[in-house]
Amino acid sequence: MITLGIETSCDETGVALYDDERGVLGETLHSQVDLHALYGGVVPELASRDHVRRLLPLLREALDRAHCTLADVDRIAYTRGPGLAGALLVGASVASGLGLALGKPVVGIHHLEGHLLSPLLATPRPDFPFVALLVSGGHTQLMAVEGVGRYRLLGESVDDAAGEAFDKTATLLGLGYPGGPALARLADHGNPARHAFPRPLKASGKLDFSFSGLKTAALHCVRGRTLSDAEKADVAASFQAAVVDVLAAKCLLALERTGYARLVVAGGVGANRALRERLVRETLAAGATAHFPPVALCTDNGAMIAFAAALKAESGTPVEHGFAVKPRWALSEA
Ligand code: KG4
Ligand code: ZN
């Protein structure tokens, strides 16, 4: 079975073809980062219009790369939510139009379920059950995952998401938007012990997160000062160390509480090297293992949407068919 996956929930247009036996056959991705950089954040109307412009050319290119035609597609999956309403509507419309024209089923996928299952695209593929850390620009959640469609929320951010805190701190340091990856690169040259930034909720005994106080601490540290490049690198490194420290502590606590032996990490911040290294080291010391999707699949992409639809079909998990978008949608209700 070949599944076509379409992702348009925010500022990336992603298309991929996934085959149950051969894996990802071909994929294309366009990031709108340059389009929104001027405004310091995603402008929803510009995002929708760009998805309209890009989606069909990206689809043709993905089919070429997969050496497929539309006639080979057995199922069409698109991101139904959560995300920007206008952006989601573009993917939903194209998927539904294709489904009608080809007479093939159309499935709406939860964006976070796509992220959550994407580490299963890695080799070796982790077995269920596992603890999943979802760390993106919009979400920071710990989930107990017992199988496809069997997710239990263990804890989440009570304010900013980890990626959002990275982006806002990067803006403070003049690193542009989205600054997470740039902040991480700068942190490589800084001293993580230079600033003792807070570790919010680290010792709370709960699995919830809070990052807005940390971001404010970084603000107080840089406000009204002109920083040298070396000083900026120290702020970046100290900030990253605080985020990684809190994320790692909560992951270990979640493993302990669930008794699971596997941790999977998904979402854009999962591309962060310091976080990966720390989690690999600490899970190993705790007798567990850490699994990550390939770096290219950490951020938004069409492959994770196609893959989630294929796994749901294979496991007989209920799916939502037809045309709809859900800009706000809890994973527990998916
Ligand atoms: O999953 P994603 O592509 O989109 C959402 O669904 O939000 O995640 C994007 C987020 C952004 O906040 C970005 O700055 C962050 O992931 N990010 C990183 C890194 N790469 C991406 N944060 C820290 N270190 C990185 N290497
Ligand atoms: Zn995402």
PDB file of C-alpha atoms in Angstrom, residues 15 37 66-67 94 113 151 156 168 172 190 194 207 217 220 222 250 262 284 298 320-321 330-332:
ATOM      1  CA  VAL A  15       4.668  15.924   0.733  1.00  0.00           C
ATOM      2  CA  ALA A  37      11.604  36.100   8.876  1.00  0.00           C
ATOM      3  CA  ALA A  66       9.286   8.151  -5.725  1.00  0.00           C
ATOM      4  CA  HIS A  67       9.056   6.983  -9.370  1.00  0.00           C
ATOM      5  CA  VAL A  94      -5.940  19.220  -1.999  1.00  0.00           C
ATOM      6  CA  GLU A 113       0.579  11.871  16.286  1.00  0.00           C
ATOM      7  CA  TYR A 151      -1.472   7.616  24.227  1.00  0.00           C
ATOM      8  CA  GLU A 156       3.048  19.224  29.485  1.00  0.00           C
ATOM      9  CA  LYS A 168      12.173  33.967  21.846  1.00  0.00           C
ATOM     10  CA  LEU A 172      16.669  38.542  22.230  1.00  0.00           C
ATOM     11  CA  GLY A 190      29.724  29.367  24.816  1.00  0.00           C
ATOM     12  CA  ARG A 194      28.502  31.230  32.875  1.00  0.00           C
ATOM     13  CA  LEU A 207       5.957  15.900  34.896  1.00  0.00           C
ATOM     14  CA  ALA A 217      15.706  35.337  33.149  1.00  0.00           C
ATOM     15  CA  HIS A 220      16.962  40.296  32.359  1.00  0.00           C
ATOM     16  CA  VAL A 222      20.713  40.835  28.221  1.00  0.00           C
ATOM     17  CA  LYS A 250      11.542  14.994  33.420  1.00  0.00           C
ATOM     18  CA  ARG A 262      12.471   3.236  26.062  1.00  0.00           C
ATOM     19  CA  LEU A 284      21.801   4.471  29.191  1.00  0.00           C
ATOM     20  CA  CYS A 298      12.298  16.029  13.458  1.00  0.00           C
ATOM     21  CA  GLU A 320     -11.155  10.167  10.715  1.00  0.00           C
ATOM     22  CA  HIS A 321     -12.100  10.156   7.047  1.00  0.00           C
ATOM     23  CA  ALA A 330      -6.103  17.504  21.788  1.00  0.00           C
ATOM     24  CA  LEU A 331      -4.192  14.338  20.939  1.00  0.00           C
ATOM     25  CA  SER A 332      -6.261  12.473  23.548  1.00  0.00           C
TER      26      SER A 332
END
